[in-house]
GROMACS .gro file of C-alpha atoms in nm:
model
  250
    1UNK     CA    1  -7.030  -0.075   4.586
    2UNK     CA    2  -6.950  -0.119   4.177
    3UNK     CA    3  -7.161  -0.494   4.056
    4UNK     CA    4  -6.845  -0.702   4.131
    5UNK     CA    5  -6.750  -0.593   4.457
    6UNK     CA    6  -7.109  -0.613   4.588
    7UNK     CA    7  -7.070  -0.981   4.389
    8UNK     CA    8  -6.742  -1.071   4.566
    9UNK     CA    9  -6.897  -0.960   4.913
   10UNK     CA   10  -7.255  -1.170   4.836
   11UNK     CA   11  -6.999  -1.454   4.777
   12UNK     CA   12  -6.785  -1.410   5.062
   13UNK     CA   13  -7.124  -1.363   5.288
   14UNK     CA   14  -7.223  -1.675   5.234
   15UNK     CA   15  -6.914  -1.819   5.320
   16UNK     CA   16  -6.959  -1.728   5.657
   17UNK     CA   17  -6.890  -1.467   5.918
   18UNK     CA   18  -6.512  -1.515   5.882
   19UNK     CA   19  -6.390  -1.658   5.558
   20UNK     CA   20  -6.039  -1.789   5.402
   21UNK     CA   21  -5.918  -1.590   5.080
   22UNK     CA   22  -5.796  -1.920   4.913
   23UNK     CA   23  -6.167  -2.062   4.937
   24UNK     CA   24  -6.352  -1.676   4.821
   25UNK     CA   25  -6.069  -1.684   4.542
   26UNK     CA   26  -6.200  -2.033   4.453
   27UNK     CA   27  -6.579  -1.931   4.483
   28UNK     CA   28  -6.495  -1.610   4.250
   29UNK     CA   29  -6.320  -1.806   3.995
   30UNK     CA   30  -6.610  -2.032   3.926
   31UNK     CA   31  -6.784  -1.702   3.945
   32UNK     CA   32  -6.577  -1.555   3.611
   33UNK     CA   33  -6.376  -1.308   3.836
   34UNK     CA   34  -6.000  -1.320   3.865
   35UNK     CA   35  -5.768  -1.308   4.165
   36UNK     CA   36  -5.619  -0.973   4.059
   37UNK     CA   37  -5.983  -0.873   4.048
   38UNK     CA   38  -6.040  -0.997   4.394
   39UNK     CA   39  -5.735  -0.847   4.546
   40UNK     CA   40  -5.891  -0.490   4.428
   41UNK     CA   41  -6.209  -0.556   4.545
   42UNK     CA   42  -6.139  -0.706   4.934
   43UNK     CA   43  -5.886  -0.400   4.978
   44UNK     CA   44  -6.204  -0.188   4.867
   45UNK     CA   45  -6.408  -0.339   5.122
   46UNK     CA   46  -6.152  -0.302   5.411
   47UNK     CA   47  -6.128   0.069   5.344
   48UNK     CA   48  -6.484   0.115   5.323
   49UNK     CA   49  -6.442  -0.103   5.714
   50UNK     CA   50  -6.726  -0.357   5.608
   51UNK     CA   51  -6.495  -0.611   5.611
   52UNK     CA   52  -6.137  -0.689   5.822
   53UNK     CA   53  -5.805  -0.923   5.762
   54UNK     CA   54  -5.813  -1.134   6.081
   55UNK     CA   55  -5.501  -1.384   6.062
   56UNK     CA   56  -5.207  -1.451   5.762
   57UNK     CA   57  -5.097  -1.807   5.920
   58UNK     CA   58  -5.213  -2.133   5.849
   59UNK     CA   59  -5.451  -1.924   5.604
   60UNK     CA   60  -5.518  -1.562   5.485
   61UNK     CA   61  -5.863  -1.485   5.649
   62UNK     CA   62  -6.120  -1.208   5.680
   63UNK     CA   63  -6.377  -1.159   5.941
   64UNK     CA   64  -6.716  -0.882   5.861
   65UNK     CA   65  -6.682  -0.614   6.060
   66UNK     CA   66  -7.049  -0.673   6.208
   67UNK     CA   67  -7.271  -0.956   6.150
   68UNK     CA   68  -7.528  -0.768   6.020
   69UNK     CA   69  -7.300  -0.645   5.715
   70UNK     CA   70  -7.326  -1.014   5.642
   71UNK     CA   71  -7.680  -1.113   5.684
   72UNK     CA   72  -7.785  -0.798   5.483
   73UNK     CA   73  -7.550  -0.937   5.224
   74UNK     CA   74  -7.659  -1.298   5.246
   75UNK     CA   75  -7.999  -1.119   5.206
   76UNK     CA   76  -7.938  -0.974   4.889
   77UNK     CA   77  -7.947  -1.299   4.704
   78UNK     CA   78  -8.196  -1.509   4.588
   79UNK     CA   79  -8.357  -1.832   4.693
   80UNK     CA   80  -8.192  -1.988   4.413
   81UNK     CA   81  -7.863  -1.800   4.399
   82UNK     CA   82  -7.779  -1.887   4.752
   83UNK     CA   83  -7.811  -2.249   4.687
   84UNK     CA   84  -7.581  -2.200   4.392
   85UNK     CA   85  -7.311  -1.994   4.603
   86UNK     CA   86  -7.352  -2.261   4.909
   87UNK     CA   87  -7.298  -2.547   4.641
   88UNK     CA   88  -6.960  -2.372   4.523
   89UNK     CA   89  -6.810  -2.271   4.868
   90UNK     CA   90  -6.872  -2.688   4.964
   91UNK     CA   91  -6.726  -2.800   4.650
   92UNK     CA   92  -6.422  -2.549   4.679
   93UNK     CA   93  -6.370  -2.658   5.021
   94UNK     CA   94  -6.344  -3.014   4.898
   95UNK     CA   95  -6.113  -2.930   4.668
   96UNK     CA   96  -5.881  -2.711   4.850
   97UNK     CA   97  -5.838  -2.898   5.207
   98UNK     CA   98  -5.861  -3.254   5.061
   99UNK     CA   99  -5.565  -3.320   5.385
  100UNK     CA  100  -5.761  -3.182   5.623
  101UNK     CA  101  -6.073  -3.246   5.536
  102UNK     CA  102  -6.207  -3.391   5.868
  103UNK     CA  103  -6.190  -3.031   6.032
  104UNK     CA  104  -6.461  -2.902   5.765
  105UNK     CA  105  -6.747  -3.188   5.845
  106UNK     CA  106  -6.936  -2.975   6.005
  107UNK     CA  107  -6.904  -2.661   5.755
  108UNK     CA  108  -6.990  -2.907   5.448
  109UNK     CA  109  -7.300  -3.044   5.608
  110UNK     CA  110  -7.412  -2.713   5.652
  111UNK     CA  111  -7.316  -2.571   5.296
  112UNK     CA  112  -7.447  -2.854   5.123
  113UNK     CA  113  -7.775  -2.908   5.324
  114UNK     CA  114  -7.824  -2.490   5.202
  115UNK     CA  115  -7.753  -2.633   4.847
  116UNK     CA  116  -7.984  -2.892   4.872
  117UNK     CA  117  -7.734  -3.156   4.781
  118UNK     CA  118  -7.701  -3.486   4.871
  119UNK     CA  119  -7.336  -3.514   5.023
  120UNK     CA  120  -7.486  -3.337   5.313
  121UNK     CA  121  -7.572  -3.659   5.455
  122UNK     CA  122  -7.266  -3.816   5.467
  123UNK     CA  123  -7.120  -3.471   5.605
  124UNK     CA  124  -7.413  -3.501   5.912
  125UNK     CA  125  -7.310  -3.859   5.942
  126UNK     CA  126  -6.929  -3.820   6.006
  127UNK     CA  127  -6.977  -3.483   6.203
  128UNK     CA  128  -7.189  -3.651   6.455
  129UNK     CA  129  -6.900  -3.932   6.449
  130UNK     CA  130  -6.669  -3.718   6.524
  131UNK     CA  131  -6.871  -3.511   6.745
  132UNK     CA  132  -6.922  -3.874   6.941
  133UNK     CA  133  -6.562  -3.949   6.949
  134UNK     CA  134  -6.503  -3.640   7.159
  135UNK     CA  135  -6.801  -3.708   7.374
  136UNK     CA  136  -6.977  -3.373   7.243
  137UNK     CA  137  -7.313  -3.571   7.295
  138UNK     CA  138  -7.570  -3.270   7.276
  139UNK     CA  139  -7.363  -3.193   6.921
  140UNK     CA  140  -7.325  -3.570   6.812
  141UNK     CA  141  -7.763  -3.551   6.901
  142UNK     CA  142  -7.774  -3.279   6.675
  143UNK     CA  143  -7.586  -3.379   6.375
  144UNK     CA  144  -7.760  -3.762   6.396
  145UNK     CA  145  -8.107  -3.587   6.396
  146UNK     CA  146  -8.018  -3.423   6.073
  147UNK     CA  147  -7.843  -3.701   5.933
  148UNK     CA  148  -8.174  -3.886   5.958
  149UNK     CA  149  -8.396  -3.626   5.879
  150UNK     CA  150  -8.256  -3.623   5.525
  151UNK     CA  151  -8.226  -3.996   5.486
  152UNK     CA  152  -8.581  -4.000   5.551
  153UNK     CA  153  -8.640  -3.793   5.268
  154UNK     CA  154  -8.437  -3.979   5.039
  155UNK     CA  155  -8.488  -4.316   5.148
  156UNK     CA  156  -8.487  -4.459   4.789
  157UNK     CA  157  -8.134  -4.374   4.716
  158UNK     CA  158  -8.035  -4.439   5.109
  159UNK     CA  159  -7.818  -4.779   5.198
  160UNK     CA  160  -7.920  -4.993   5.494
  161UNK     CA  161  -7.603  -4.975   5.657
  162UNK     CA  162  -7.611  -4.590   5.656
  163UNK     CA  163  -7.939  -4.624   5.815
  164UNK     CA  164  -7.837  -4.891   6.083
  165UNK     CA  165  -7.541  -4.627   6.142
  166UNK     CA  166  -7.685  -4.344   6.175
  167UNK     CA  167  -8.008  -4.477   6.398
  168UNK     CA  168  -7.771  -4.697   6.626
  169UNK     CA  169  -7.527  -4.430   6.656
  170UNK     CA  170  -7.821  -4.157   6.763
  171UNK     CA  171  -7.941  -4.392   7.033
  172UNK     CA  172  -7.618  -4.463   7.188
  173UNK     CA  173  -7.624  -4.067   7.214
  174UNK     CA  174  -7.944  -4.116   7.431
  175UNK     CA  175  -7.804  -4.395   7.633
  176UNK     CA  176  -7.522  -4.189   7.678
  177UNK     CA  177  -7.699  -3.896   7.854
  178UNK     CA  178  -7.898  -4.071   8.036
  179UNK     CA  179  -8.226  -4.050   7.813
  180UNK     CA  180  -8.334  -4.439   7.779
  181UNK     CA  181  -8.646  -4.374   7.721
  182UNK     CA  182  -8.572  -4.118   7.391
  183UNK     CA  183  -8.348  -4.416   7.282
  184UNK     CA  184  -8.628  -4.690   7.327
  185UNK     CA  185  -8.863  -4.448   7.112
  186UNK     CA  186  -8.607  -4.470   6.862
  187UNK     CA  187  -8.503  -4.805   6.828
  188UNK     CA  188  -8.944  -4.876   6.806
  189UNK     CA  189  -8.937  -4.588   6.477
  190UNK     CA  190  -8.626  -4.768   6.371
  191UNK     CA  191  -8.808  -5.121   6.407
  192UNK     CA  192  -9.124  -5.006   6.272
  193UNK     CA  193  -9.009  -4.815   5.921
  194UNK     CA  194  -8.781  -5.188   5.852
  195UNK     CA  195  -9.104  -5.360   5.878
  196UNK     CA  196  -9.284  -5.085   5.702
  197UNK     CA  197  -8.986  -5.112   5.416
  198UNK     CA  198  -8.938  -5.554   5.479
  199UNK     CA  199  -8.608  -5.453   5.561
  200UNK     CA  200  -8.515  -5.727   5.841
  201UNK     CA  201  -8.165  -5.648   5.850
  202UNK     CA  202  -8.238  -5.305   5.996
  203UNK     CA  203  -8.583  -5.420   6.183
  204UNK     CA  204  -8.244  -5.748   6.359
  205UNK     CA  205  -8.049  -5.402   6.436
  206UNK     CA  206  -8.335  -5.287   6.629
  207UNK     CA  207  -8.450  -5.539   6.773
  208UNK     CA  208  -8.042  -5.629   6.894
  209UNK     CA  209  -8.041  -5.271   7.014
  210UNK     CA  210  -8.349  -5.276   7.264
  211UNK     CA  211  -8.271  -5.597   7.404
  212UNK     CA  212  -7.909  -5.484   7.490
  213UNK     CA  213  -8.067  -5.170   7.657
  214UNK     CA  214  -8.329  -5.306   7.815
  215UNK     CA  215  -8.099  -5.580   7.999
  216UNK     CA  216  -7.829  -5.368   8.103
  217UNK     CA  217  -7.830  -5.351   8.508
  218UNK     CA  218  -7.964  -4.973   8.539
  219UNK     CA  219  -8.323  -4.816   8.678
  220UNK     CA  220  -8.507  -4.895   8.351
  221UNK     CA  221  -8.374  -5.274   8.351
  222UNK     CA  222  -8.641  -5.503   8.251
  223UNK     CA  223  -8.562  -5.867   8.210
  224UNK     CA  224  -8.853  -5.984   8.079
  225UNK     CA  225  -8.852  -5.720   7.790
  226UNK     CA  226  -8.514  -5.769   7.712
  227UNK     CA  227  -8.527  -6.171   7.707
  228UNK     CA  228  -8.865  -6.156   7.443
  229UNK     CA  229  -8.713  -5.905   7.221
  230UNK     CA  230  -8.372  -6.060   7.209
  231UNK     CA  231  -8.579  -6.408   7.115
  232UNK     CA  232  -8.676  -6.250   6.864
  233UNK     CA  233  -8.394  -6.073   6.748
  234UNK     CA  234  -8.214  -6.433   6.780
  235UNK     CA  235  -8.520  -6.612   6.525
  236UNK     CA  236  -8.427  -6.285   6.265
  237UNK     CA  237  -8.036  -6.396   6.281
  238UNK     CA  238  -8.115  -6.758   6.225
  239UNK     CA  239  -8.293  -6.646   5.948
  240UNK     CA  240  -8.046  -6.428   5.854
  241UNK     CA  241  -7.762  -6.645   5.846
  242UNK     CA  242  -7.569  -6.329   6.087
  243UNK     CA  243  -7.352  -6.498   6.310
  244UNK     CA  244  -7.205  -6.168   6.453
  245UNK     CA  245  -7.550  -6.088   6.538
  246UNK     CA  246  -7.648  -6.407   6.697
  247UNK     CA  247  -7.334  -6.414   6.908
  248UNK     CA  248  -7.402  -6.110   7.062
  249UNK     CA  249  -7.788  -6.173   7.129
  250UNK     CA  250  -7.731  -6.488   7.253
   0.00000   0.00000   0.00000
């Protein structure tokens, strides 16, 4: 292939195994090469079968014709070129499905965690919210973990309410399939870093969550537990001035 087809193709690689030609054609124009250009270059690459056109409607799309065509592209780049080609194909997918820009969660998070980029939070976040919504629990799991994984290593520029979100929502997962004990662990980490940070508003979340949990009428019901954590739970409200919170201890 000539520089700017083997270009196009890196591009289009990283895109993923099937790709849209409206997000490439975005990619390649931040990339200094014009649609004309591009038009050339994916007929090219569908005569030389490394590449095929897979649908016309909703979107003009293109599928490699083996999946190791496209990891031996992806390969070809650099450490620091494939964050800078994973950055574009996130930022030209916010710009060119701004309507629809739920169905993408998933496929941002990804591109942007490659890119190193901190919009790949909130792109875990609401893909495990959505993931939730559906009842996809072993994805929701997933998504969570990551979301908190990289709030963890930005906790500086992280809110408390994204933290309380993404922690409470990651438990319920657990609850949800039947793992108490997972979401127990969790809601002690969660309770542990607020004290470690003297954030009480997160350590009253925690604290709220475990005594709910722990006196629901199940096989790991323990009343005791529940009535000494939600005492002090209740005490952190007071203090708090949360009257949502205390309602719901009390």
């Amino acid at each position: 292939l000539d520089p700017q087809a083997r270009k196009t193709l890196q591009a289009a690689s990283v895109i993923g195994r099937s790709f849209y030609y409206k997000i490439l054609n975005d990619v390649n124009h931040t990339l200094g090469i014009s649609g004309n250009r591009l038009d050339r270059e994916l007929l090219l690459l569908q005569r030389s079968d490394i590449i095929r056109e897979t649908a016309r409607f909703p979107e003009l799309e293109y599928t490699f014709s083996h999946s190791l065509t496209q990891e031996a592209a992806y390969n070809t780049l650099l450490f620091k070129q494939r964050r800078e080609y994973h950055l574009y194909v996130g930022e030209a997918i916010e710009r060119l499905f701004t309507e629809r820009l739920e169905e993408f969660h998933p496929i941002l998070a990804y591109h942007f965690q490659a890119a190193k980029d901190p919009r790949a939070l909130q792109y875990e976040r609401l893909s495990g919210d959505d993931a939730l919504r559906l009842y996809a629990l072993p994805v929701a799991a997933d998504h969570y973990r990551k979301a908190l994984d990289l709030a963890l290593e930005n906790i500086e520029e992280v809110d408390t309410e994204t933290l309380r979100h993404i922690y409470l929502r990651l438990g319920r997962v657990y609850e949800l399939q039947a793992e108490p004990k997972q979401a127990l662990d969790l809601y002690d980490e969660m309770k542990e870093r607020a004290s470690e940070w003297e954030n009480d508003r997160l350590k009253l979340a925690a604290l709220a969550a475990q005594g709910t949990l722990l006196s629901i009428p199940t096989p790991n019901q323990y009343p005791e537990a529940a009535q000494k954590i939600s005492i002090q739970a209740l005490e952190l409200a007071l203090k708090l001035v949360d009257r949502k919170a205390e309602a719901k201890i009390l």
